[in-house]
PDB file of C-alpha atoms and ligand atoms in Angstrom:
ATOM      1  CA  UNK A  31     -15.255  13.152 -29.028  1.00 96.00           C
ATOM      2  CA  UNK A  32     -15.965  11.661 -25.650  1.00 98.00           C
ATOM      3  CA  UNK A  33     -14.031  13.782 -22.663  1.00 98.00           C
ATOM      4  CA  UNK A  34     -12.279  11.446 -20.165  1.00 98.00           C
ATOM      5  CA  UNK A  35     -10.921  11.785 -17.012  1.00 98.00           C
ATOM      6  CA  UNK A  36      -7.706   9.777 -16.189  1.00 98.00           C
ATOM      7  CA  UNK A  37      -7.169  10.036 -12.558  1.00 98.00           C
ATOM      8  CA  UNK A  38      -3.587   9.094 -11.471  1.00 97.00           C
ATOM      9  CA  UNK A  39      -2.127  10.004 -14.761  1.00 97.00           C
ATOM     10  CA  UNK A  40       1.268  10.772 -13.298  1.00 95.00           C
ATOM     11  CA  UNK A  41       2.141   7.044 -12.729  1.00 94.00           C
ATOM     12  CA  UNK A  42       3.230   4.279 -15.099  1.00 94.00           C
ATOM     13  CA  UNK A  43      -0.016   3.413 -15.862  1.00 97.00           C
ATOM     14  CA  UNK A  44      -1.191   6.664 -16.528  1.00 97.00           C
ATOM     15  CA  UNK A  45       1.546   7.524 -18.697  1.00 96.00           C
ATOM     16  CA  UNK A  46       1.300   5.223 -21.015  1.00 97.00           C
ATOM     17  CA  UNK A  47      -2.746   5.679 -21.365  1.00 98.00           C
ATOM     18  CA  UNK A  48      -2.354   9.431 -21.601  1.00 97.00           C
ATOM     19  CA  UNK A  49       0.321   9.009 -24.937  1.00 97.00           C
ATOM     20  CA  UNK A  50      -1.975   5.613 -26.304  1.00 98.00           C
ATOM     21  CA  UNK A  51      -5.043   7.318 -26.448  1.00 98.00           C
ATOM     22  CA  UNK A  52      -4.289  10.992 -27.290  1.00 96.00           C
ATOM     23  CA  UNK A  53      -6.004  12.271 -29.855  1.00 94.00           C
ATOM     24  CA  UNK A  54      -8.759   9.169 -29.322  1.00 97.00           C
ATOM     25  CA  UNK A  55     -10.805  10.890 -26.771  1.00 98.00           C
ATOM     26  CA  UNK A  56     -10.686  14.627 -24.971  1.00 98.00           C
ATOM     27  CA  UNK A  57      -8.150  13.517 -22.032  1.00 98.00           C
ATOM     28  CA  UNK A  58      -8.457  15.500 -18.808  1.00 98.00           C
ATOM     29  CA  UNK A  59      -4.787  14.333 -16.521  1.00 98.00           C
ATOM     30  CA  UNK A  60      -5.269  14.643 -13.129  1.00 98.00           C
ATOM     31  CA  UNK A  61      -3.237  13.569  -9.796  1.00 97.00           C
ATOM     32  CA  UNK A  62      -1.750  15.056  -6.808  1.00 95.00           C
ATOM     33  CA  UNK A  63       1.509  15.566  -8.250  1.00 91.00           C
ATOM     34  CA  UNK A  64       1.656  18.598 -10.749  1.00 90.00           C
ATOM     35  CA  UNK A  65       2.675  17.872 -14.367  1.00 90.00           C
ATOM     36  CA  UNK A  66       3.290  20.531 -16.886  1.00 91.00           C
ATOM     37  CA  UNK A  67      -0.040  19.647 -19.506  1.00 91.00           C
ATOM     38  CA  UNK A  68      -2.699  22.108 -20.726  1.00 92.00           C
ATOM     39  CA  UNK A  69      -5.180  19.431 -20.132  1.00 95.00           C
ATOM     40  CA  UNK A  70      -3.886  19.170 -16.772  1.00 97.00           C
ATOM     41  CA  UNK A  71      -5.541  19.280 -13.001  1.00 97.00           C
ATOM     42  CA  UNK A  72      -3.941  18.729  -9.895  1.00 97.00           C
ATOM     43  CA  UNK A  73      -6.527  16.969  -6.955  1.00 97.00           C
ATOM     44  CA  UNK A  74      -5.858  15.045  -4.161  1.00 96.00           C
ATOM     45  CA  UNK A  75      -8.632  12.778  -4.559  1.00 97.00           C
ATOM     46  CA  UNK A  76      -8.991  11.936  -0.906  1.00 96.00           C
ATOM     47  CA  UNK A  77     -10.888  15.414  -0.494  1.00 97.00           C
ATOM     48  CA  UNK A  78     -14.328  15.068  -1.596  1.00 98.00           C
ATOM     49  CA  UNK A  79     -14.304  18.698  -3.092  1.00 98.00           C
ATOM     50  CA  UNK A  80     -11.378  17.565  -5.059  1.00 98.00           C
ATOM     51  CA  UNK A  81     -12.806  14.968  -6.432  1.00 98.00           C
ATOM     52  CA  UNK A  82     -16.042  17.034  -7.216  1.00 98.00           C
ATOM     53  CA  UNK A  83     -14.215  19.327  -8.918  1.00 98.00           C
ATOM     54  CA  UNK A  84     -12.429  17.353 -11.640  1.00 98.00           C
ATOM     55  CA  UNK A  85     -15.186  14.571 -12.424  1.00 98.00           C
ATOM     56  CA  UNK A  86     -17.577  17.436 -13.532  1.00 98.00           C
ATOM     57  CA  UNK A  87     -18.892  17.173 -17.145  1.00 97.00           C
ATOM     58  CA  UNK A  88     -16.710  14.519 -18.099  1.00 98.00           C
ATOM     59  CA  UNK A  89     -17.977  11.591 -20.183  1.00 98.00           C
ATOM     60  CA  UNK A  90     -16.230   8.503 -18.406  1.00 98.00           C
ATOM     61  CA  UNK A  91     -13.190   8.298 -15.529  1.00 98.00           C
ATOM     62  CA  UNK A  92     -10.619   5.995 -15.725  1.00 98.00           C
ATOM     63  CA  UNK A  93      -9.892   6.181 -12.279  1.00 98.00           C
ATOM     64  CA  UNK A  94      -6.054   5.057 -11.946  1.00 97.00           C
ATOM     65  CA  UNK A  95      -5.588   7.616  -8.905  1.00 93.00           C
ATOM     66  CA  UNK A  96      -4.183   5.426  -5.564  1.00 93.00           C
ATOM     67  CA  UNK A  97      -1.421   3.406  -3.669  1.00 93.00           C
ATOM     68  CA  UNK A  98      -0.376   1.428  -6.236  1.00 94.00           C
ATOM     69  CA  UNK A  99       1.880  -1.230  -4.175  1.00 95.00           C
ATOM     70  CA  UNK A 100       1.978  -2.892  -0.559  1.00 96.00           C
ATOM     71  CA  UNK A 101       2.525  -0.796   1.901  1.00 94.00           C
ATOM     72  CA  UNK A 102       1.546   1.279   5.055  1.00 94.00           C
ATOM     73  CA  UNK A 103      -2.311   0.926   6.089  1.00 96.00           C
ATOM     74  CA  UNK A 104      -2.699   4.455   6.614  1.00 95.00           C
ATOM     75  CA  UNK A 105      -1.679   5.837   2.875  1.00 94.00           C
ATOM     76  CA  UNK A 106      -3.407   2.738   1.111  1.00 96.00           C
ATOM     77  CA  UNK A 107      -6.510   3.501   3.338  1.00 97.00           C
ATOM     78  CA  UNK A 108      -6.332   7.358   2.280  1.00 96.00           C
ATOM     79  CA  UNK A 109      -5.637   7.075  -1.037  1.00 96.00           C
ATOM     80  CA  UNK A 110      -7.719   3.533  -2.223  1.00 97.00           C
ATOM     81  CA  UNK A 111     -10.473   3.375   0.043  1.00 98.00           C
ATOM     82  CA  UNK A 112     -11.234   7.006   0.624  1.00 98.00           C
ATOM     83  CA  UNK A 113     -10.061   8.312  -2.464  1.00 98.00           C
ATOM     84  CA  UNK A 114     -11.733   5.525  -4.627  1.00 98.00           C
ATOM     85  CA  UNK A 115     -14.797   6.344  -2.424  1.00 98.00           C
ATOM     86  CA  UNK A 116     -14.833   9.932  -3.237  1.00 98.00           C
ATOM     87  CA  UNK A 117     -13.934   9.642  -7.225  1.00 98.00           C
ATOM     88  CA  UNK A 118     -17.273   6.880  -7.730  1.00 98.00           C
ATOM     89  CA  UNK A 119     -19.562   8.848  -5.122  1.00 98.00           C
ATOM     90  CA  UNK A 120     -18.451  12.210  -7.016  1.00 98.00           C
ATOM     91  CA  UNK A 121     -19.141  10.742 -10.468  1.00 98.00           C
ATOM     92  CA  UNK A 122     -22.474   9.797  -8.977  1.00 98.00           C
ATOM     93  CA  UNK A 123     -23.143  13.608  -7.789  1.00 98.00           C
ATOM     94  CA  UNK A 124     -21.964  14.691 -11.010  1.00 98.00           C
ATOM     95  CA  UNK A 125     -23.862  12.075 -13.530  1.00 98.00           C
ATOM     96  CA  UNK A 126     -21.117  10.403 -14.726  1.00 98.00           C
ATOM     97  CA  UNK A 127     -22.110   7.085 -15.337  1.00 98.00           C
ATOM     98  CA  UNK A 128     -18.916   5.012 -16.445  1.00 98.00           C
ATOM     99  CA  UNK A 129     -15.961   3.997 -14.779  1.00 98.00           C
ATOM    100  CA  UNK A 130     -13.242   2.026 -15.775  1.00 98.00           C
ATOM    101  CA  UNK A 131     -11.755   1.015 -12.638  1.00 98.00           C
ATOM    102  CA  UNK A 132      -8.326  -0.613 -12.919  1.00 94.00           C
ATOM    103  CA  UNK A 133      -8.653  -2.905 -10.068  1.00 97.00           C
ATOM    104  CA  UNK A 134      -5.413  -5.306  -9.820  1.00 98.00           C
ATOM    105  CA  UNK A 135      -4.335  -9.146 -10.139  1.00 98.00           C
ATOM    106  CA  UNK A 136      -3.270  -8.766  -6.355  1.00 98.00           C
ATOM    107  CA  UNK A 137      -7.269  -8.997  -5.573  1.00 98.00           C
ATOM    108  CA  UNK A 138      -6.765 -12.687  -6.426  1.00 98.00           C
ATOM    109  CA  UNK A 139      -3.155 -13.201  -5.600  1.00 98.00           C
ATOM    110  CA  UNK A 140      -3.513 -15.731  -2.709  1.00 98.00           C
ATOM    111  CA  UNK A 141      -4.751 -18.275  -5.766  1.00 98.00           C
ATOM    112  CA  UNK A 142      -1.610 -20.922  -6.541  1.00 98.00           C
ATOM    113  CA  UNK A 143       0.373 -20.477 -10.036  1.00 98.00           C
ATOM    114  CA  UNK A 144      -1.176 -24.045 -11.421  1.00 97.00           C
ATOM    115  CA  UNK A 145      -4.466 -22.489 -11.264  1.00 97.00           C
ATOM    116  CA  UNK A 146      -6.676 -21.464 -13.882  1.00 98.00           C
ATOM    117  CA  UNK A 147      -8.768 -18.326 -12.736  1.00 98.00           C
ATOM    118  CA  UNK A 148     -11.748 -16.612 -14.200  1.00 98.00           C
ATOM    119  CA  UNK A 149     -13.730 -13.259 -13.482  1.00 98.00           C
ATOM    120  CA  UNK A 150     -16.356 -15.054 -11.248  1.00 98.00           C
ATOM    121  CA  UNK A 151     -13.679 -16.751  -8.682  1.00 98.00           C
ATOM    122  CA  UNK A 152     -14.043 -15.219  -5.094  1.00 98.00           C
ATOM    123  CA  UNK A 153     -11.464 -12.385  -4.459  1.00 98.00           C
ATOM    124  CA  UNK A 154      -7.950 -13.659  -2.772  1.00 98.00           C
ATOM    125  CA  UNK A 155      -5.778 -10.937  -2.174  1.00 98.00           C
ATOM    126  CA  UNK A 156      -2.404 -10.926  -1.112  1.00 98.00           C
ATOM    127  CA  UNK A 157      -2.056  -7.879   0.573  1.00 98.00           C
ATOM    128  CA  UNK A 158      -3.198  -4.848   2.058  1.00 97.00           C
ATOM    129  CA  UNK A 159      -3.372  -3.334  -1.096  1.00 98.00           C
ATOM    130  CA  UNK A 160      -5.280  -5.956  -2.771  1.00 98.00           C
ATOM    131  CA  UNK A 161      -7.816  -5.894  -0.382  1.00 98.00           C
ATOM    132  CA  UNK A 162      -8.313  -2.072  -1.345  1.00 98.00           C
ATOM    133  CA  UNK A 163      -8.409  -3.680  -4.712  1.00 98.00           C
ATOM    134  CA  UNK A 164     -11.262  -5.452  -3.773  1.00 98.00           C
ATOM    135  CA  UNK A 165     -12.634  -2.998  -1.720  1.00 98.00           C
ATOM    136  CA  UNK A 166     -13.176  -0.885  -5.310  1.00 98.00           C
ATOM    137  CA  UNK A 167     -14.609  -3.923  -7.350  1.00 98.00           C
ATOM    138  CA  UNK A 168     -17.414  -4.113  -4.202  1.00 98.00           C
ATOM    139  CA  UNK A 169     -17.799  -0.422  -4.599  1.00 98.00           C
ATOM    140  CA  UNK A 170     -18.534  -0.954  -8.312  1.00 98.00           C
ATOM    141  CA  UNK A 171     -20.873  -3.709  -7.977  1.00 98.00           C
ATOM    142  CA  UNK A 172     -22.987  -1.756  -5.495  1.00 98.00           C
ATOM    143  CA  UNK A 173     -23.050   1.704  -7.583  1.00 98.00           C
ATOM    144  CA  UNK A 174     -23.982  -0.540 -10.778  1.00 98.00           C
ATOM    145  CA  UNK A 175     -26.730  -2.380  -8.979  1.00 98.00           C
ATOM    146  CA  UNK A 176     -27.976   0.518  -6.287  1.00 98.00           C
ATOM    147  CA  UNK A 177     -27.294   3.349  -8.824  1.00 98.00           C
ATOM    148  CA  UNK A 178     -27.207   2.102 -12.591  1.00 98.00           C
ATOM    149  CA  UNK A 179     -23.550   2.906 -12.757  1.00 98.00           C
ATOM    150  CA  UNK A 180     -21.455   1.227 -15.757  1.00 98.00           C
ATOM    151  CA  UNK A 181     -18.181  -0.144 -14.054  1.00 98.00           C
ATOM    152  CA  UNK A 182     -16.090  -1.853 -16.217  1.00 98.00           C
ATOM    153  CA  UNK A 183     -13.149  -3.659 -13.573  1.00 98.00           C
ATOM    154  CA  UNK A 184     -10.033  -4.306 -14.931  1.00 98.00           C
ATOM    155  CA  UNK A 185      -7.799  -6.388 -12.913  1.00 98.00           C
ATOM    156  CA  UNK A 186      -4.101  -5.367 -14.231  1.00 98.00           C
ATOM    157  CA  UNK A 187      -1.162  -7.242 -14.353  1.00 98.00           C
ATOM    158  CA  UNK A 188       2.011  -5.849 -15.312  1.00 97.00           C
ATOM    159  CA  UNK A 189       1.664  -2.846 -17.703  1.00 97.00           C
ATOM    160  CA  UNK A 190       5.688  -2.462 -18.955  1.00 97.00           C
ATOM    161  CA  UNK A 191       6.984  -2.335 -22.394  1.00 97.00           C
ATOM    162  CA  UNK A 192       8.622  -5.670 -21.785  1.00 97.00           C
ATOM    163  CA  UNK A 193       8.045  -8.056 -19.620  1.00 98.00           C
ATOM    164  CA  UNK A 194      10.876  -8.030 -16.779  1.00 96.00           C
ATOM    165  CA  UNK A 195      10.295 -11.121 -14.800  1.00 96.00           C
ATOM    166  CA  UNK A 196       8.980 -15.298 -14.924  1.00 97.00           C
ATOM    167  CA  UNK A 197       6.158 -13.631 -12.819  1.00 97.00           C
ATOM    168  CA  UNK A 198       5.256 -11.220 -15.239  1.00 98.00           C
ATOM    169  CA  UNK A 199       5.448 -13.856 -18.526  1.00 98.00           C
ATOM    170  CA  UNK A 200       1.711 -14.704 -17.153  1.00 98.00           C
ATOM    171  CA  UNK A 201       0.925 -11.132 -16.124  1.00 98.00           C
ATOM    172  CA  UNK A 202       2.424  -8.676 -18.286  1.00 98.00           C
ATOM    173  CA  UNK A 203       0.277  -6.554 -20.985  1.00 98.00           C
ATOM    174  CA  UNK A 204       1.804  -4.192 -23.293  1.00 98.00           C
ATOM    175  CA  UNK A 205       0.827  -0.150 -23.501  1.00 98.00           C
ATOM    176  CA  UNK A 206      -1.060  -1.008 -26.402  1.00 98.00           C
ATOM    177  CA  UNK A 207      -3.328  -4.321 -25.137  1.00 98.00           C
ATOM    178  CA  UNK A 208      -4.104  -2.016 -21.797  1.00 98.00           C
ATOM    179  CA  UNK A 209      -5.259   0.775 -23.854  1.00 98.00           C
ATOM    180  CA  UNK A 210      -7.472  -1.636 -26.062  1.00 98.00           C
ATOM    181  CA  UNK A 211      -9.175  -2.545 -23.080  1.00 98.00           C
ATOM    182  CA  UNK A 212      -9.619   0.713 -21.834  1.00 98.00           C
ATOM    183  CA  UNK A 213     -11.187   1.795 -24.763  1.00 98.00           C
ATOM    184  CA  UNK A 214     -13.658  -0.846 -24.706  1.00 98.00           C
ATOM    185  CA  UNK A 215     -14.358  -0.117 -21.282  1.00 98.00           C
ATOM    186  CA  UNK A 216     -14.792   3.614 -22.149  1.00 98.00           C
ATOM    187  CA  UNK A 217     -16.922   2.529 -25.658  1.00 98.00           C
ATOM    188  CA  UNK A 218     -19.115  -0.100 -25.720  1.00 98.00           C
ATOM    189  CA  UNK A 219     -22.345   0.130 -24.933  1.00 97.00           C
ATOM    190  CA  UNK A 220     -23.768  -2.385 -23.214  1.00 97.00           C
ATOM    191  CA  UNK A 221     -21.880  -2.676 -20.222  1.00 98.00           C
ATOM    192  CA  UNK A 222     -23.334  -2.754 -16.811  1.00 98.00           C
ATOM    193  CA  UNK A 223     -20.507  -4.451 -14.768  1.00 98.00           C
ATOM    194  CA  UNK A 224     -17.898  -6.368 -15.718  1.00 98.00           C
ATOM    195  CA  UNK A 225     -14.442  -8.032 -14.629  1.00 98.00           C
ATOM    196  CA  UNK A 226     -11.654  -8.695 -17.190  1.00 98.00           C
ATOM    197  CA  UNK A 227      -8.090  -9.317 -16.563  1.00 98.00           C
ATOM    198  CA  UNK A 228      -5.444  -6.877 -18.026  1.00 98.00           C
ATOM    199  CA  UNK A 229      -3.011  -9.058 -19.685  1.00 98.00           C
ATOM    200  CA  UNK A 230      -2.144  -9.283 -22.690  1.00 98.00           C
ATOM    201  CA  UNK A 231      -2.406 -12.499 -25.126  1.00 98.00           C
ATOM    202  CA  UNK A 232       0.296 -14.743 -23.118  1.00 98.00           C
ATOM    203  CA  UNK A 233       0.673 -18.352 -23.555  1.00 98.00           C
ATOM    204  CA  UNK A 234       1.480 -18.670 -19.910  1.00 98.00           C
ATOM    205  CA  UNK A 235      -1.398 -16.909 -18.506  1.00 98.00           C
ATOM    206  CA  UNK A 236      -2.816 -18.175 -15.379  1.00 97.00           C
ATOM    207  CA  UNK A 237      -6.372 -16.539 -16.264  1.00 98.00           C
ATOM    208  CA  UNK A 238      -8.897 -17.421 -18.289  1.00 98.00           C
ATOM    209  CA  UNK A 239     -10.178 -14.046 -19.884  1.00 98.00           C
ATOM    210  CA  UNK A 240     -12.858 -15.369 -22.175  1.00 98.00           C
ATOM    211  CA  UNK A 241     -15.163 -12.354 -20.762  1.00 98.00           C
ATOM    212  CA  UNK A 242     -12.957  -9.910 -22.066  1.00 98.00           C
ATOM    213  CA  UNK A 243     -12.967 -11.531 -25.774  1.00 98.00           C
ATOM    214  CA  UNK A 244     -16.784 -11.782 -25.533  1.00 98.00           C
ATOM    215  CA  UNK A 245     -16.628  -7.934 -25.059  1.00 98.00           C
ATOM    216  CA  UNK A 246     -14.030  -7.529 -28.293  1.00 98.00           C
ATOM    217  CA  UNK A 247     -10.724  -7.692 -26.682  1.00 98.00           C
ATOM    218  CA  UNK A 248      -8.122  -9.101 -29.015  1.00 98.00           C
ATOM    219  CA  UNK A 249      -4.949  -8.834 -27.597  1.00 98.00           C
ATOM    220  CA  UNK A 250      -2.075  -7.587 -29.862  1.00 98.00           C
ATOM    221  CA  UNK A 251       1.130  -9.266 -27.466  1.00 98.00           C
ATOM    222  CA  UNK A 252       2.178 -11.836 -26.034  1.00 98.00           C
ATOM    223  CA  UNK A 253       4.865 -12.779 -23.511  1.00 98.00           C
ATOM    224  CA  UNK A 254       6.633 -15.655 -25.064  1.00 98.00           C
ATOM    225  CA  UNK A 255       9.071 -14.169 -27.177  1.00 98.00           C
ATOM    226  CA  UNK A 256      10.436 -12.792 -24.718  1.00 98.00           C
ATOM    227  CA  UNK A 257      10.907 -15.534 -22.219  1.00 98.00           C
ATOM    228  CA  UNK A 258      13.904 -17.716 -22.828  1.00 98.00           C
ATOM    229  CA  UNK A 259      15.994 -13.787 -22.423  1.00 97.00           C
ATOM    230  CA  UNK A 260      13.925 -13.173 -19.051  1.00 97.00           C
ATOM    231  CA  UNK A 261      14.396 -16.373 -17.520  1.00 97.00           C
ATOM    232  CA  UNK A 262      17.714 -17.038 -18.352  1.00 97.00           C
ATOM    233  CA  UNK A 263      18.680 -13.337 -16.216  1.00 95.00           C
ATOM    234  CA  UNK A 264      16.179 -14.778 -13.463  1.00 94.00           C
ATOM    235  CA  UNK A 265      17.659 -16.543 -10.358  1.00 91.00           C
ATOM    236  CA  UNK A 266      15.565 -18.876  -7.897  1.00 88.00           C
ATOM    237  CA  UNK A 267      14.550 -16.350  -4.922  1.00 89.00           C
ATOM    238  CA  UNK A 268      14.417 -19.019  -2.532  1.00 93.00           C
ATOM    239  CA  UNK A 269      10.888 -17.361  -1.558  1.00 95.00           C
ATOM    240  CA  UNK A 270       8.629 -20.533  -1.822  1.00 96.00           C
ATOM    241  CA  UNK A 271       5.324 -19.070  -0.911  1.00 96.00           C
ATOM    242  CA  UNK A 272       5.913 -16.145  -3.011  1.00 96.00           C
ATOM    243  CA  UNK A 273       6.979 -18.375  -6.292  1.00 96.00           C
ATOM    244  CA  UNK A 274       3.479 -20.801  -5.511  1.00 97.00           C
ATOM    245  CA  UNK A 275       1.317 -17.749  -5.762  1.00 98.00           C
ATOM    246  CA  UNK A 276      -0.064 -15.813  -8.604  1.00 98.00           C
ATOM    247  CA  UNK A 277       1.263 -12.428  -6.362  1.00 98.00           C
ATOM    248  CA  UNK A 278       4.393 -13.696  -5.929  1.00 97.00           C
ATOM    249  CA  UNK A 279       6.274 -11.285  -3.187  1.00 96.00           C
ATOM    250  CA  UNK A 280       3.425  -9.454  -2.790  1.00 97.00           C
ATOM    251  CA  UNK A 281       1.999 -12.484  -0.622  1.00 97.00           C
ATOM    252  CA  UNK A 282       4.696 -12.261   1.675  1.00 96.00           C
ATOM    253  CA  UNK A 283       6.133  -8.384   2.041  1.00 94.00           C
ATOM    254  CA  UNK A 284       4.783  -6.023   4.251  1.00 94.00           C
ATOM    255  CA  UNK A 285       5.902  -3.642   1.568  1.00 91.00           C
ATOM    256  CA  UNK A 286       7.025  -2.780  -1.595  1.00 89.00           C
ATOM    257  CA  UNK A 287       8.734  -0.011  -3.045  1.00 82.00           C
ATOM    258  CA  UNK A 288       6.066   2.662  -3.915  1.00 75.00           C
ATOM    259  CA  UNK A 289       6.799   4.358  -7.210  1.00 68.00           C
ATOM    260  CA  UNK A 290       5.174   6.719  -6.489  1.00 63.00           C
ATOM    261  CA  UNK A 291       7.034   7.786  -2.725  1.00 60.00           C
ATOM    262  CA  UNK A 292      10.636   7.401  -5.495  1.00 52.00           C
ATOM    263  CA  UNK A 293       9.610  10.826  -7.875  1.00 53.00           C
ATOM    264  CA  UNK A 294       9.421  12.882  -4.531  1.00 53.00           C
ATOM    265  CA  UNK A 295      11.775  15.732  -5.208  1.00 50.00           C
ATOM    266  CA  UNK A 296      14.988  14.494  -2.902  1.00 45.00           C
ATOM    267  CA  UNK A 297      15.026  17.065   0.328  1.00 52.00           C
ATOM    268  CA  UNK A 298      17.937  19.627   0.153  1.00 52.00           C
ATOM    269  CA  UNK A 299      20.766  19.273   2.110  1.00 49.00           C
ATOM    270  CA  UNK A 300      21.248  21.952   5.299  1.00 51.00           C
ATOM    271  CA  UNK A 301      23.903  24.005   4.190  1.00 50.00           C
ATOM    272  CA  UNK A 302      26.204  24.570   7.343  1.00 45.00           C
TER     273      UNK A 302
HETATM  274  C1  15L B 117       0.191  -3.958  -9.324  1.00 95.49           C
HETATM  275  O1  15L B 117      -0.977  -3.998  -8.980  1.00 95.49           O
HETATM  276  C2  15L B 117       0.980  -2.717  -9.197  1.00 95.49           C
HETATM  277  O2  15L B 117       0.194  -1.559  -9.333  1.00 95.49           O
HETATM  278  C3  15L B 117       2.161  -2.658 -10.131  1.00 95.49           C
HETATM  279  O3  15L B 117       3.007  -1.639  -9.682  1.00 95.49           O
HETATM  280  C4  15L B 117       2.888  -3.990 -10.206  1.00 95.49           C
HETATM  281  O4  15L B 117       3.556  -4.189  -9.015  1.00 95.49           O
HETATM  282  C5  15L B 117       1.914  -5.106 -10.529  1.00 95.49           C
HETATM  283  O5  15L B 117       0.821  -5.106  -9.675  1.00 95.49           O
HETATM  284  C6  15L B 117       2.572  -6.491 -10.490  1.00 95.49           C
HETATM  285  O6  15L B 117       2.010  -7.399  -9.894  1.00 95.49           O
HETATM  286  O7  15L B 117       3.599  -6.641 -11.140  1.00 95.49           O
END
C-alpha cells in the first residue's frame, strides 16, 4: 500500500480526502493545527525543516496545506508561495517524485461565465490567491521539466456535499469525484504533468475537462439535480463583474472569509 502525505488535512478539503480514501492508501495527516489522529503530524510548512520532516519516505503528497481564500498578502505569501515552495523543494530533497497539487479554478477566474475553458488556456486569476495558485502550477511545471517530478495539477472548484450556490452548479464536485481524481493523480503511471479541473460531471460546467477523461476520470455527480432548489433560494447580488466571471466575488473582494482564521479557539474573556 502506497504511503501518502496529505498536507492541509485539517480543512474541508482535507477532511473529506482523509475519510474517502482511508483504508485505500497509508495516509500520513499533517497541518499546523493539531488534530487528535495516530497517523497524525503537526508542521507549519512554511519552515523548511518542517516540511523536511514530514515528506520523508512517503510515496506521493497531496499537498492541500495553504491560504485557501482571498485575503491578506502577507499570510497567502507565507503559507502558498513559501510553504508550497518548501513542500515541492522538500519532496525533491527527499525523492519523492509525485505531487498532486490541488491548484484552484481562481487561477483562471478573470475568464467570463459564457466561456468554454480548457487545461492549456493562459492562467487568469482573480485574486491574490489565485495568483499563488498559479504561482504552484509554474512551480510544478519547472520541477517536472528541470527535475523529472510527476505533478499532477488539479484546479478545484467547489468540494461540498451539495452544491450551495448558481456559481457552484458549474464548479461544484462531490467528496467522492475529488477523491477519484486524486487517486488517479496518486496511481497512474504515466504522468509527467498534467492540468485537470476538479469538478464533477455538471451539465453547466464552464470547462472542458476532456484531459482528465483521457487519464480515466469518470465523474460519479452532477450538479443539476440540484439546481432548480439552489436557484430558487438565490437572489441577484447586484455584483455585475462578479456574476460575468467564472470567480464570481472572488474577482472583486479584497477578501474572503478564511475558514481556516474561523476554527481558531475564540480568546478568553479577562475576568475582572
Ligand atoms: C477555492 O479555491 C477555495 O479554496 C474554496 O474555499 C472555495 O472558495 C472555492 O474556491 C470556490 O470558488 O467556491
Amino acid at each position: 500500500m502506497k504511503t501518502v502525505l496529505i498536507t492541509g488535512a485539517t480543512g474541508d478539503v482535507g477532511t473529506h480526502l482523509a475519510r474517502e480514501l482511508a483504508g485505500k492508501y497509508q495516509l500520513r495527516l499533517s497541518d499546523k493545527r493539531p488534530i487528535k489522529a495516530k497517523n497524525f503530524v503537526k508542521a507549519d510548512i512554511s519552515k523548511m525543516a518542517d516540511a523536511l520532516r514530514i515528506t520523508k519516505g512517503v510515496d506521493a503528497i497531496v499537498h492541500l496545506g495553504g491560504y485557501s481564500v482571498e485575503g491578506p498578502w502577507e499570510g497567502i505569501l507565507q503559507a502558498n508561495i513559501i510553504g508550497c515552495y518548501n513542500v515541492f523543494e522538500a519532496a525533491r530533497r527527499n525523492g519523492v517524485k509525485r505531487i498532486v497539487f490541488p491548484t484552484s479554478n481562481h487561477a483562471v477566474g478573470f475568464y467570463r461565465r459564457d466561456r468554454t475553458i480548457d487545461d492549456h488556456v493562459y492562467p487568469r486569476p482573480d485574486s491574490r490567491y489565485g495568483v499563488s495558485k498559479v504561482f504552484g502550477e509554474a512551480l510544478g511545471r519547472l520541477y517536472t521539466d528541470k527535475y523529472g517530478m510527476e505533478m499532477f495539477m488539479i484546479r478545484i472548484g467547489n468540494v461540498n456535499p451539495k452544491p450551495i450556490d448558481r456559481r457552484r452548479l458549474s464548479i461544484w464536485i462531490s467528496p467522492r469525484d475529488i477523491a477519484q481524481l486524486v487517486s488517479i493523480g496518486i496511481d497512474r503511471a504515466d504522468i509527467k504533468f498534467e492540468i485537470v479541473y476538479g469538478v464533477s460531471g455538471n451539465q453547466r460546467s464552464w470547462y472542458d475537462n476532456s484531459n482528465a477523461e483521457r487519464l480515466g476520470y469518470r465523474p460519479q455527480d452532477d450538479s443539476e439535480p440540484y439546481a432548480q432548489e439552489v436557484l430558487a433560494k438565490e437572489k441577484p447580488s447586484g455584483n455585475a463583474i462578479a456574476e460575468s466571471y467564472q470567480g464570481g466575488i472572488f474577482c472583486t473582494a479584497e477578501e474572503v472569509p478564511n475558514p481556516a482564521a474561523a476554527q481558531k479557539p475564540a480568546k478568553k474573556a479577562k475576568r475582572k
